[in-house]
Short mmCIF file of C-alpha atoms in Angstrom, two decimals:
data_model
loop_
_atom_site.label_atom_id
_atom_site.label_comp_id
_atom_site.label_asym_id
_atom_site.label_seq_id
_atom_site.Cartn_x
_atom_site.Cartn_y
_atom_site.Cartn_z
CA MET A 1 20.45 79.71 -5.78
CA SER A 2 22.57 81.79 -8.17
CA THR A 3 26.23 83.26 -6.93
CA LEU A 4 23.85 86.94 -6.63
CA ASP A 5 21.32 85.64 -4.14
CA ALA A 6 23.81 83.70 -2.42
CA THR A 7 25.86 86.96 -1.72
CA ARG A 8 22.96 88.95 -0.99
CA ALA A 9 21.80 86.41 1.63
CA GLU A 10 25.40 86.82 3.18
CA LEU A 11 25.32 90.54 2.86
CA ALA A 12 21.87 90.74 4.62
CA LEU A 13 23.23 88.94 7.90
CA VAL A 14 26.72 91.09 7.91
CA VAL A 15 24.30 93.84 7.86
CA LEU A 16 21.71 92.56 10.53
CA TYR A 17 24.43 91.88 12.54
CA LEU A 18 25.98 95.67 12.20
CA ASN A 19 22.96 97.12 13.08
CA LYS A 20 23.13 95.59 16.57
CA ALA A 21 24.75 98.50 18.83
CA GLU A 22 26.20 95.70 20.89
CA ALA A 23 28.03 94.00 18.15
CA ARG A 24 29.52 97.50 16.77
CA ASP A 25 30.75 97.88 20.59
CA LYS A 26 32.33 94.38 20.58
CA ILE A 27 34.01 95.44 17.52
CA CYS A 28 35.60 98.77 19.29
CA ARG A 29 36.37 96.44 22.02
CA ALA A 30 38.77 94.03 19.95
CA ILE A 31 40.52 97.64 18.43
CA GLN A 32 41.00 98.51 21.55
CA TYR A 33 42.75 95.84 23.04
CA GLY A 34 44.18 95.07 19.73
CA SER A 35 45.58 98.35 20.43
CA LYS A 36 46.31 97.54 23.87
CA PHE A 37 48.51 94.94 23.02
CA LEU A 38 50.75 96.53 19.98
CA SER A 39 51.03 99.56 22.62
CA ASP A 40 52.49 97.49 25.48
CA GLY A 41 51.55 100.57 27.37
CA GLN A 42 54.16 102.67 25.59
CA PRO A 43 53.24 106.02 23.90
CA GLY A 44 52.10 106.11 20.47
CA THR A 45 49.94 105.65 17.56
CA ALA A 46 48.68 102.43 19.37
CA GLN A 47 48.23 104.00 22.79
CA ASN A 48 46.14 106.37 20.87
CA VAL A 49 43.77 104.38 19.32
CA ASP A 50 43.59 102.69 22.48
CA LYS A 51 42.56 105.21 24.14
CA SER A 52 39.92 106.89 21.83
CA THR A 53 38.64 103.71 21.07
CA SER A 54 37.73 103.08 24.81
CA LEU A 55 36.33 106.78 25.16
CA ALA A 56 34.20 106.08 21.81
CA ARG A 57 33.13 102.70 23.18
CA LYS A 58 31.53 104.02 26.55
CA VAL A 59 28.74 105.86 24.14
CA PHE A 60 27.41 102.71 23.01
CA ARG A 61 27.02 101.95 27.10
CA LEU A 62 24.75 105.01 27.56
CA PHE A 63 21.87 103.83 29.83
CA LYS A 64 22.77 100.07 28.92
CA PHE A 65 23.18 99.38 33.02
CA VAL A 66 19.12 99.37 32.46
CA ASN A 67 19.39 96.12 30.92
CA ASP A 68 20.80 94.09 33.65
CA LEU A 69 18.98 95.99 36.31
CA HIS A 70 15.85 94.33 34.33
CA GLY A 71 17.66 91.24 34.98
CA LEU A 72 17.77 91.63 38.79
CA ILE A 73 14.08 92.17 39.07
CA SER A 74 13.18 89.33 36.37
CA PRO A 75 11.97 85.88 37.66
CA VAL A 76 14.45 83.11 37.08
CA PRO A 77 13.21 79.87 35.08
CA GLN A 78 11.89 77.52 37.74
CA GLY A 79 13.89 74.85 39.12
CA THR A 80 17.28 76.49 39.57
CA PRO A 81 18.97 75.80 42.29
CA LEU A 82 19.40 79.38 45.44
CA PRO A 83 23.47 79.67 44.82
CA LEU A 84 22.68 79.84 41.16
CA ILE A 85 20.31 82.54 41.24
CA LEU A 86 22.06 84.77 43.81
CA LEU A 87 25.36 84.34 41.72
CA GLY A 88 22.93 85.40 38.84
CA LYS A 89 21.24 88.53 40.32
CA SER A 90 24.88 89.37 41.73
CA LYS A 91 26.18 89.86 38.71
CA ASN A 92 23.13 92.09 37.24
CA ALA A 93 23.50 94.01 40.44
CA LEU A 94 27.87 94.42 39.94
CA LEU A 95 27.10 94.58 35.88
CA SER A 96 24.62 97.09 36.13
CA THR A 97 26.49 99.49 38.53
CA PHE A 98 29.63 99.09 37.14
CA LEU A 99 27.87 100.60 33.38
CA PHE A 100 26.33 103.56 35.72
CA LEU A 101 29.64 104.45 37.17
CA ASP A 102 31.07 104.26 33.76
CA GLN A 103 28.83 106.85 32.45
CA ILE A 104 30.09 108.95 35.23
CA VAL A 105 33.68 108.36 34.05
CA TRP A 106 32.85 109.07 30.32
CA LEU A 107 31.68 112.72 31.29
CA GLY A 108 34.59 113.03 33.24
CA ARG A 109 36.51 112.06 30.84
CA THR A 110 35.14 114.70 28.06
CA GLY A 111 35.38 117.44 30.73
CA ILE A 112 31.87 117.93 31.19
CA TYR A 113 31.90 116.32 35.07
CA LYS A 114 34.38 118.51 36.46
CA ASN A 115 35.86 116.56 39.76
CA LYS A 116 38.62 114.31 37.96
CA GLU A 117 39.87 112.76 41.16
CA ARG A 118 36.31 111.63 42.01
CA ALA A 119 35.86 110.29 38.46
CA GLU A 120 38.93 108.53 38.49
CA LEU A 121 37.57 107.16 41.90
CA LEU A 122 34.55 105.78 40.56
CA GLY A 123 35.96 104.17 37.36
CA ARG A 124 38.03 102.46 39.58
CA ILE A 125 35.00 101.08 41.56
CA SER A 126 33.51 100.31 38.39
CA LEU A 127 36.12 98.21 37.34
CA PHE A 128 35.87 96.17 40.59
CA CYS A 129 32.26 95.78 40.01
CA TRP A 130 32.96 94.47 36.26
CA MET A 131 35.54 92.21 38.26
CA GLY A 132 32.82 90.78 40.51
CA SER A 133 30.29 90.32 37.93
CA SER A 134 32.85 88.41 35.74
CA VAL A 135 33.84 86.36 38.36
CA CYS A 136 29.88 85.66 39.53
CA THR A 137 29.60 84.29 35.63
CA THR A 138 32.01 81.65 36.07
CA LEU A 139 30.69 80.06 39.16
CA VAL A 140 27.47 80.63 37.16
CA GLU A 141 28.75 78.75 34.09
CA VAL A 142 30.38 76.28 36.10
CA GLY A 143 27.30 75.59 38.25
CA GLU A 144 24.86 75.17 34.86
CA LEU A 145 27.42 73.41 33.16
CA GLY A 146 27.90 70.62 35.98
CA ARG A 147 23.43 70.57 35.87
CA LEU A 148 23.94 70.04 31.86
CA SER A 149 26.53 67.28 32.48
CA ALA A 150 24.26 65.45 34.97
CA SER A 151 21.37 65.69 32.63
CA MET A 152 23.22 64.57 29.51
CA LYS A 153 24.43 61.57 31.34
CA LYS A 154 21.05 60.81 32.23
CA LEU A 155 20.08 61.31 28.48
CA GLU A 156 22.86 58.64 27.83
CA LYS A 157 21.96 56.38 29.77
CA GLU A 158 18.21 56.25 27.93
CA LEU A 159 19.49 56.30 24.85
CA LYS A 160 21.96 53.44 24.86
CA ASN A 161 20.17 51.17 22.56
CA SER A 162 20.37 54.48 19.80
CA ASP A 163 22.32 57.19 18.62
CA LYS A 164 22.53 59.77 20.62
CA HIS A 165 23.32 62.40 17.85
CA LYS A 166 20.35 61.82 16.63
CA ASN A 167 18.42 62.72 19.36
CA GLU A 168 17.13 66.30 19.56
CA GLN A 169 16.90 66.72 23.42
CA TYR A 170 20.24 65.64 23.25
CA CYS A 171 21.74 67.86 20.10
CA ALA A 172 19.97 70.85 22.02
CA LYS A 173 21.84 70.01 25.15
CA LEU A 174 25.34 69.57 23.32
CA LYS A 175 24.92 72.70 21.96
CA LYS A 176 23.78 74.66 24.92
CA SER A 177 27.04 73.46 26.69
CA ASN A 178 29.44 74.52 24.08
CA GLU A 179 27.99 77.70 24.24
CA ARG A 180 27.86 78.00 28.26
CA SER A 181 31.35 76.61 27.87
CA LEU A 182 32.89 79.36 25.91
CA ALA A 183 30.69 81.71 27.76
CA LEU A 184 32.78 80.71 30.72
CA VAL A 185 36.09 80.70 28.64
CA LYS A 186 35.28 84.76 28.29
CA ALA A 187 34.24 85.63 31.42
CA ALA A 188 37.18 83.55 33.35
CA MET A 189 39.37 85.65 30.42
CA ASP A 190 37.59 89.14 31.41
CA ILE A 191 38.63 88.59 34.80
CA VAL A 192 42.37 88.48 33.81
CA VAL A 193 41.31 91.90 31.77
CA ALA A 194 40.18 93.25 34.55
CA PHE A 195 43.17 92.57 36.82
CA GLY A 196 45.46 94.01 34.15
CA LEU A 197 43.11 97.24 33.95
CA LEU A 198 43.22 97.99 37.64
CA GLN A 199 47.04 97.07 37.66
CA LEU A 200 46.92 94.66 40.74
CA ALA A 201 49.58 92.40 39.31
CA PRO A 202 51.75 94.90 36.57
CA LYS A 203 54.72 92.81 36.42
CA LYS A 204 52.69 89.79 35.68
CA VAL A 205 49.20 90.94 33.99
CA THR A 206 51.12 94.10 31.54
CA PRO A 207 49.25 95.88 29.25
CA ARG A 208 50.21 93.47 26.68
CA VAL A 209 49.08 90.54 28.56
CA THR A 210 45.74 92.62 29.30
CA GLY A 211 45.42 93.35 25.38
CA ALA A 212 45.92 89.94 24.58
CA PHE A 213 43.01 88.45 26.61
CA GLY A 214 40.64 91.38 25.85
CA PHE A 215 41.24 90.85 22.14
CA VAL A 216 40.29 87.15 22.65
CA SER A 217 37.75 87.97 25.22
CA SER A 218 36.37 90.67 22.25
CA LEU A 219 36.52 88.18 19.28
CA ILE A 220 34.35 85.67 21.36
CA SER A 221 31.89 88.35 22.56
CA CYS A 222 31.49 88.87 18.44
CA TYR A 223 31.43 85.26 17.37
CA GLN A 224 28.37 85.11 20.30
CA LEU A 225 26.60 87.93 18.50
CA LEU A 226 26.53 86.07 15.15
CA PRO A 227 23.16 85.67 13.49
CA ALA A 228 21.95 82.57 13.22
CA PRO A 229 22.18 81.18 9.49
CA ALA A 230 19.16 81.17 8.05
CA LYS A 231 17.29 76.90 7.14
CA SER A 232 17.32 76.46 3.67
CA LYS A 233 13.93 75.39 2.57
CA VAL A 234 13.66 72.04 0.88
CA THR A 235 11.50 71.57 -2.05
#
């Protein structure tokens, strides 16, 4: 493959990535929380970028609540324990509620919805819903990691006389475990971000701490949305 072909292939992946509304939203999220970290809640350019980007992101999320509403009524994989099912459905319900209420917040901030006090109250409720969904996600990931760990240990015993890293099933489980571990870290960080936005512990979770956790969480989201590289064909 020539250098030009390699460049075209890489640009094609970038175009594919940026064509996702979710990816653009997470990039804007990184800008938003990076600005929050820099401003530390003080007036200035960084805080203006934080506020304007926050408002712009709400447009990306219009009608996005339908996704989690669909997940709420969708069947779950067979063999999933009841506690994990309930936690997963609770996460869908809370996240769908957050995204729905967030639209009203957007209407309030743009001046379309005139009742500012009601909009602020709904905005606070929506953040509690988001924090609750992050807690549910954290618990789900912990549970799923436990299930994966048990199945991997069982598989290791079966493969004790061979190289487990050459076994496709073991490698697939290991990859899934890494993905869930990353999702667990992100969900835990989002809980801290929600705490900061709700100002539940303003002395400990300052705007700078909120910005730092939100920025790292956004980078994890951007990484999770990266397209899988195309496998090179052997001729």
